[in-house]
Amino acid sequence: MSAYRLPTGGLIDRAQPLHFRFDGKAYQGYAGDTLASALLANGVRLMGRSFKYHRPRGVLSAGSEEPNALVELRSGAHREPNTRATVAELFEGLTATSQNRYPSLKYDILAINGLFSPFFTAGFYYKTFMWPASFWEKLYEPAIRRAAGLGRSAAVPDPDVYEKSTIFCDVLVIGGGVAGLEAARAASATGGRVILCDEGPLLGGQALNDGAEVDLSGLENVTLLTRTTVFGVYDGGTYGAVTRLTDHLPSANAPRQRMLRIIAPRSILAAGAIERPLIFGNNDLPGVMLAGAVRAYIHRYAVAPGRRALLALNHDDAAATITALAGAGIAIAGVIDARPASSNFVQSLAAQMGAPLFSGARILRALGRLEVSGAEVLQRDGATLNLPCDLIAMSGGCNPTLHLTSHLDGKPVWDERIASFIPGKLPPGMQAIGACAGERINRNILPVWSSGRAGGKEFVDFQNDVTAADITLAEQEGFVAVEHLKRYTTLGMATDQGKTANVNAIALMAAASGQSIPQAGTTRFRPPYTPVALGALAGGHRGQQFKPRRLTPTHAWAAAQGATFIETGLWLRAQYFPRPGEDWQEATRREVHAVRNAVGICDVTTLGKIDIQGPGAVAFLEFVYSNGWANLAVGRARYGLMLREDGFVMDDGTCARLGETHFVMTTTTANAAKVMQHLEFCHQILRPELDVCCISVTDQWAQIAIAGPESRHVLEKLVDAPFDISNAAFPYMEAASLSVCDGTSARLFRLSFSGELAYELAVPARFGDALASRLMQAGAEFGITPYGTEALGVLRIEKGHPAGPELNGQTTAHDLGMAKLLSGKKDFIGRALAARPALTGPDRSTLVGLTPLDGATLLRAGSHLLKPGVPATAANDEGFITSASYSPTLGHPIALALLANGPARLGEHIRVYDPVRNGDTLAQVVAPVFYDPSGSRLHA
Amino acid sequence: MKYSGLAVLREALRGHTGWKPAWRDATPAPEYDVVIIGGGGHGLATAFYLARHHHVGRIAVVEKSWLGSGSIGRNTTIIRSNYLLPGNIPFYELSMKLWEGLEQEVNYNAMVSQRGVYNIFHSDAQRDAYARRGNAMRLHGVDAQLLDRATLRAKIPYLDYENARFPIQGALLQARGGTVRHDAVAWGYARAADRLGVDIIQNCEVTGITRQNGSVTGIETTRGFIGAKKLGLAVAGASSLVASMAGLRLPIESHALQAFVTEALKPLIDNVITFGAGHFYISQSDKGGLVFGGDLDGYNSYAARGNLPTIEDVCEGGMALMPMIGRARLVRHWGGIMDMTMDGSPIIDKTPVENLYLNAGWCYGGFKATPASGFCFAHLIAQNTTHEVAGAYRLDRFAEGRLIDEKGVGAQPNLH
Amino acid sequence: MRITCPHCGQRGLEEFLYHGDATPQRPSDGGATPTVEWTDYVYLRDNKNFAHEELWYHSAGCHAWLRVTRDLSTHEIQDVRQA
């Protein structure tokens, strides 16, 4: 039996001893213990060091509000800093390490900060460390950063797995204490779907701590989620919660935590109340505890938190501690009741248990170095008295746990009757009951906010080391508003978010500034209620699962060909198809040559495909494209330019007319979803009178480009008779529905991105893979070559086609040399604002081509353009390169660029300036179409 | 009293009885030569630079709540001047230079920490876009480096280089970028302005803007009428609401942006890092909390808070970029209201109402702009002409089409 | 936040994309010249607090554009209809 373990009682399982280590030393506890209760049972009271002064700290509470007993739990990659020992369930083999101390918990060098504490008052750092300026980063800040912070992150990837779930109910009950259980029972009886969440492993709440029976009947149809903290209230009856699935186990092949989005039109908050400390000197010494925590350790964990106790209170609720102490065989050195006339209740309990009662008295300060050894008590008659003890149980009353009520717009309101804030305006659908509504707490309370400075630091915010004196100083310096106070002193900003501190602090500020408490302000809380691991909030979305991966219909085929893939938005596309020994450049050059001289195929499924049907289709296209569509014949396709309403270019693509009222539009890969949304907007909002329907068919059709002078010969072998794809019958920009490969329905478009004779053939997506194989077979005799996005990019730059880098949302039709595509005869999206002079002026940067003067130096996209010989300054900046590559066809590097007044400058020399990559070379300005400017190859 | 190590020492020895309020809690005078509406960073900086560099007579800052209660105390504290477009770079670079001398100028330690801002890129196209930006910065005399993957990895080893959905290829680094303790900026400017005689009037909400013959004469407030010969608006998320009191409609929507902080940890992240394949950026405060943020929630809002989808999205981005933060715990998240313009860039300009000046549209880049915003707005109010580095921030640029659209997303505020 | 789509029922925020104020009306003059009506339509917003009529797109659902009335100070949704 451990030194402080009570021989009987408690909710621990004495048949299940558990072994654990704290700071390397081995201990034993039982199933049902927390790390804190097990340490207390072993007589360990020093568990941590405070943030600023590195003062020795023990356990203040027995719950999630704990500010002091923070440890690093587990080790290695599983190390979890700042874990509250009071809620860490004990498991076999648990290891924990104290934090924020060096070299050891008992002898912490930085405890010297306590000696210098007269300098380290609230906000001292704002007043100094200013000279010389450069010393901040070099000297002061690193020292401050090292001293600050609490636990150490493992600094390696989190090895655990997390998951998420969305669940629905009619009523969500938050808090599994007696009030919550009763509410859940009642709600369930009406037949609704009820979810009850409690942060602890056991239901019963405060009853567990008081040793009372818990009635769990009538909950058969309630979804009971223990170890589940509802951490936030969000709009529309949405609650954020996290369930700790395996944190209480030594190890598990299962997710560590699950984040829940709980959708509940109604909720019942039954979160109880949190006790507040009394303010007196050295009230942070190990051995000074909240009275309710003392009862919890005795009743729930069968631990005597001390041998000789002092109980300080100012209301009746805490008097139950007298019985608890006596029952545990702990001597009571005194009951210090701040009320001049103690209630009969306290008087009779004290008398019954033989505890000396000091009415109208208060503790001035606790005595002791690493733990409590006594207290200096100011008696009603003004005399002081030293009472030896090793435990001080204190209660300044309770604060309703109303945090969730203020997550939306609710402002807690002061209730003078119980000297506490109670919930104000509640989130829609929420009801608060029990202690968190201020019911049956703080009976006969006489609020006491300060001991009156009798020496020793009087802590208000234990974790952040904010003292009563800091609050006075903040008031003196004008930081009176509650938010100023918090920000200036860091009060309430620690891991516990001021759960035990905020109300005391507001009361002290009210006193210092001569205001009432409601005048001084209120306390509002931000989510989360208790800290939530980022891993849980991210769930499974990390690593390769960060975003979905879209694969093209030919992905498996391309992989079999040895393709290297590249991320294109969510898509993975074949980047190039290296042969043995080839690097990416060699492969790309070979692929480009194949397209220019024979034939290549490339999966272009990723381009957005939108099916547009209806009698209003032509009028609709006229509206969304800047160029004209009225005269496009059935069976023909056309290039289309789409603007935003502000007149800038949004997207481009082709659109083919497959029938009188049937079109199929393509968009760029990047803008597929955006264009779909835009079309629906244009139709549903702007032109609802048009009888037209749009639907995305991107995923329904596999589309493969067959490009190169031999492409027709390849296709002839696939197209089913009697369809004729001769140049005469199926010329450039023709489109048709047909069948291929003996009866597979398909769509054929004679489009070219490469500038060669080329087609795009679409088949139902499930046939994409087979089509690629068939094309390869059919093209074998012509040297058919699969090509990837690298070659695709080179081919389009050679041809001067704008793509993503040119359609960057900052360019206009004028800039891209497409001003002639702005129809003057119709209303279209962007028409009016595209006509503004600023969008068409000659000073704008306009698309040109560049070739290096030396014929060899690679040009790089992102380089800026300057007149040769002028200083490299912003004033001389004339544009930049948008796209660049080596042209295998021309045998030298080429680039597309946006150059001020570009078309007027063909033939000029320009400096290509790329200081971030040490580039600086000269180029000649040329027309943007490097290859086959007459377009003869397209029509071949 | 001048703040210094010596002053702290002296006060420590006499029990800190000598500290005075950092600024006076002024009551409004009947009239001022210049009234600035908005006691946030921009308004206080404006008042400070007006008092410091211009002779404009009596100055007041009017704040509806407590000083610094808006975005100045809700942001993620990042400063940088790594912009792309010529309308922006000189302005933000002036701001950076003012940050570099701020503490000495206002005698308040705002902990300006030039720890370096890394923008991670994940594709060739993104690399080239950052090269374009870095080169533009260099042409403006701003520091910029393009780091390849190996160099980045040597500097920041803990990113997910091995298993990322969008592989990390490198970063654009602005070494002079960094962080500043946000509240201290408001307090520092407030204290310095107060010492120069500026009246800072808190808990004074403006309810009307009075005009005569098309010219501003003063403001109606919850503390009575205050006459103003010149009136400057620096009210960020409330810009449209206050401007409407003078009959103006603005190219602005108000949107909620969330920010996040974890429990304090020992030093872990030494720089500011932004993810290029999702919405996430992070730094670590001197106290040890990981401070991070992401994208707007995306809908108009005057409620300073957001919702779960954005919270999840931001944390997913964080875990994708640096999976070591999975066990760090979120301790608080909150929201602020951003004055999002139609091109994502701000406005510092006169208005059609005589003697009414507008400083607005900071989107979610307002914090880093604070010093230059105040400096240029003070210049505008005092001189009635635009400061050269803010010359592009005209109100009429929208109608004219001279937009400063860094992202190229057009007139859609929630996408900037 | 949850929006009750008239076609799909109540759905979470993550299914929707936001456009903005629903009240500006696109000029019907054909757009031959960039008049002030056009620039106001594209760039200026009332941006008032409280009840706000706005357009949402049910992108991960039925692709309907919805006209939602929402209180900007509380995010409370007061009305949803097909735009």
Short mmCIF file of N, CA, C and O in Angstrom, two decimals, chain A residues 607-613 620-621 642 651 654-656 662-667 671-680 693-698 701 747:
data_model
loop_
_atom_site.label_atom_id
_atom_site.label_comp_id
_atom_site.label_asym_id
_atom_site.label_seq_id
_atom_site.Cartn_x
_atom_site.Cartn_y
_atom_site.Cartn_z
N LEU A 607 -9.06 18.07 -68.87
CA LEU A 607 -9.73 19.29 -69.30
C LEU A 607 -11.20 19.19 -68.89
O LEU A 607 -11.81 18.14 -69.03
N GLY A 608 -11.74 20.29 -68.40
CA GLY A 608 -13.15 20.25 -68.01
C GLY A 608 -14.02 20.05 -69.24
O GLY A 608 -13.77 20.63 -70.29
N LYS A 609 -15.02 19.20 -69.11
CA LYS A 609 -15.95 18.97 -70.21
C LYS A 609 -17.36 19.23 -69.69
O LYS A 609 -17.79 18.62 -68.71
N ILE A 610 -18.04 20.13 -70.33
CA ILE A 610 -19.38 20.50 -69.87
C ILE A 610 -20.36 20.32 -71.02
O ILE A 610 -20.16 20.87 -72.11
N ASP A 611 -21.36 19.52 -70.76
CA ASP A 611 -22.38 19.26 -71.77
C ASP A 611 -23.46 20.33 -71.63
O ASP A 611 -23.96 20.58 -70.53
N ILE A 612 -23.80 20.98 -72.73
CA ILE A 612 -24.76 22.08 -72.71
C ILE A 612 -25.86 21.77 -73.72
O ILE A 612 -25.58 21.59 -74.89
N GLN A 613 -27.08 21.67 -73.23
CA GLN A 613 -28.17 21.30 -74.12
C GLN A 613 -29.37 22.21 -73.91
O GLN A 613 -29.60 22.70 -72.81
N PHE A 620 -27.02 31.18 -74.82
CA PHE A 620 -26.25 31.06 -73.58
C PHE A 620 -24.75 31.18 -73.87
O PHE A 620 -24.02 31.89 -73.18
N LEU A 621 -24.30 30.48 -74.92
CA LEU A 621 -22.88 30.58 -75.26
C LEU A 621 -22.51 31.99 -75.69
O LEU A 621 -21.43 32.49 -75.37
N MET A 642 -13.48 33.29 -72.50
CA MET A 642 -14.44 33.61 -71.45
C MET A 642 -13.83 34.67 -70.55
O MET A 642 -12.70 34.54 -70.11
N ASP A 651 -11.06 32.20 -68.62
CA ASP A 651 -10.70 30.86 -69.07
C ASP A 651 -10.83 30.82 -70.58
O ASP A 651 -11.44 31.71 -71.20
N THR A 654 -12.46 25.13 -76.03
CA THR A 654 -13.20 24.98 -77.28
C THR A 654 -14.61 24.56 -76.95
O THR A 654 -14.88 24.04 -75.85
N CYS A 655 -15.46 24.79 -77.89
CA CYS A 655 -16.83 24.33 -77.72
C CYS A 655 -17.30 23.79 -79.06
O CYS A 655 -17.10 24.44 -80.11
N ALA A 656 -17.86 22.60 -79.04
CA ALA A 656 -18.26 21.95 -80.29
C ALA A 656 -19.78 21.82 -80.33
O ALA A 656 -20.42 21.55 -79.30
N HIS A 662 -27.29 21.09 -78.94
CA HIS A 662 -26.37 20.32 -78.10
C HIS A 662 -24.91 20.74 -78.34
O HIS A 662 -24.41 20.62 -79.46
N PHE A 663 -24.27 21.21 -77.29
CA PHE A 663 -22.86 21.62 -77.38
C PHE A 663 -22.07 20.90 -76.30
O PHE A 663 -22.60 20.51 -75.27
N VAL A 664 -20.79 20.73 -76.56
CA VAL A 664 -19.91 20.26 -75.50
C VAL A 664 -18.73 21.22 -75.40
O VAL A 664 -18.06 21.51 -76.38
N MET A 665 -18.56 21.74 -74.21
CA MET A 665 -17.55 22.77 -73.95
C MET A 665 -16.36 22.15 -73.24
O MET A 665 -16.53 21.27 -72.41
N THR A 666 -15.18 22.59 -73.57
CA THR A 666 -14.02 22.21 -72.76
C THR A 666 -13.49 23.45 -72.04
O THR A 666 -13.58 24.56 -72.54
N THR A 667 -12.95 23.21 -70.86
CA THR A 667 -12.32 24.28 -70.07
C THR A 667 -10.89 23.86 -69.79
O THR A 667 -10.51 22.72 -70.04
N ASN A 671 -9.51 25.28 -64.22
CA ASN A 671 -10.74 26.04 -64.01
C ASN A 671 -12.02 25.25 -64.21
O ASN A 671 -13.10 25.84 -64.27
N ALA A 672 -11.92 23.93 -64.33
CA ALA A 672 -13.10 23.14 -64.67
C ALA A 672 -14.27 23.39 -63.71
O ALA A 672 -15.39 23.66 -64.14
N ALA A 673 -13.99 23.32 -62.41
CA ALA A 673 -15.08 23.48 -61.44
C ALA A 673 -15.55 24.93 -61.40
O ALA A 673 -16.75 25.21 -61.29
N LYS A 674 -14.60 25.84 -61.53
CA LYS A 674 -14.93 27.27 -61.47
C LYS A 674 -15.84 27.66 -62.65
O LYS A 674 -16.80 28.41 -62.48
N VAL A 675 -15.52 27.13 -63.84
CA VAL A 675 -16.34 27.46 -65.01
C VAL A 675 -17.74 26.86 -64.86
O VAL A 675 -18.75 27.49 -65.17
N MET A 676 -17.79 25.66 -64.34
CA MET A 676 -19.11 25.02 -64.13
C MET A 676 -19.97 25.89 -63.21
O MET A 676 -21.14 26.16 -63.49
N GLN A 677 -19.38 26.33 -62.12
CA GLN A 677 -20.09 27.20 -61.18
C GLN A 677 -20.51 28.51 -61.87
O GLN A 677 -21.63 28.99 -61.69
N HIS A 678 -19.59 29.03 -62.66
CA HIS A 678 -19.86 30.28 -63.37
C HIS A 678 -21.02 30.12 -64.34
O HIS A 678 -21.91 30.98 -64.43
N LEU A 679 -21.04 29.01 -65.07
CA LEU A 679 -22.12 28.79 -66.04
C LEU A 679 -23.45 28.69 -65.32
O LEU A 679 -24.47 29.24 -65.77
N GLU A 680 -23.45 27.98 -64.19
CA GLU A 680 -24.71 27.86 -63.44
C GLU A 680 -25.16 29.23 -62.93
O GLU A 680 -26.34 29.54 -62.89
N CYS A 693 -29.51 23.61 -70.21
CA CYS A 693 -29.04 22.83 -69.08
C CYS A 693 -27.55 22.56 -69.24
O CYS A 693 -27.10 22.25 -70.34
N CYS A 694 -26.81 22.66 -68.13
CA CYS A 694 -25.37 22.38 -68.19
C CYS A 694 -25.06 21.27 -67.20
O CYS A 694 -25.59 21.26 -66.09
N ILE A 695 -24.20 20.38 -67.61
CA ILE A 695 -23.75 19.38 -66.65
C ILE A 695 -22.30 19.01 -66.95
O ILE A 695 -21.90 18.96 -68.11
N SER A 696 -21.55 18.82 -65.88
CA SER A 696 -20.15 18.45 -66.07
C SER A 696 -20.06 16.98 -66.47
O SER A 696 -20.67 16.11 -65.84
N VAL A 697 -19.34 16.71 -67.55
CA VAL A 697 -19.14 15.32 -67.98
C VAL A 697 -17.65 14.99 -68.00
O VAL A 697 -17.23 14.04 -68.66
N THR A 698 -16.89 15.75 -67.23
CA THR A 698 -15.43 15.54 -67.20
C THR A 698 -15.10 14.08 -66.86
O THR A 698 -14.22 13.48 -67.46
N TRP A 701 -16.18 11.02 -69.70
CA TRP A 701 -15.50 10.78 -70.97
C TRP A 701 -13.99 10.74 -70.77
O TRP A 701 -13.42 11.65 -70.17
N ARG A 747 -16.72 10.43 -79.40
CA ARG A 747 -16.79 11.77 -79.98
C ARG A 747 -15.40 12.10 -80.51
O ARG A 747 -14.41 11.85 -79.82
#
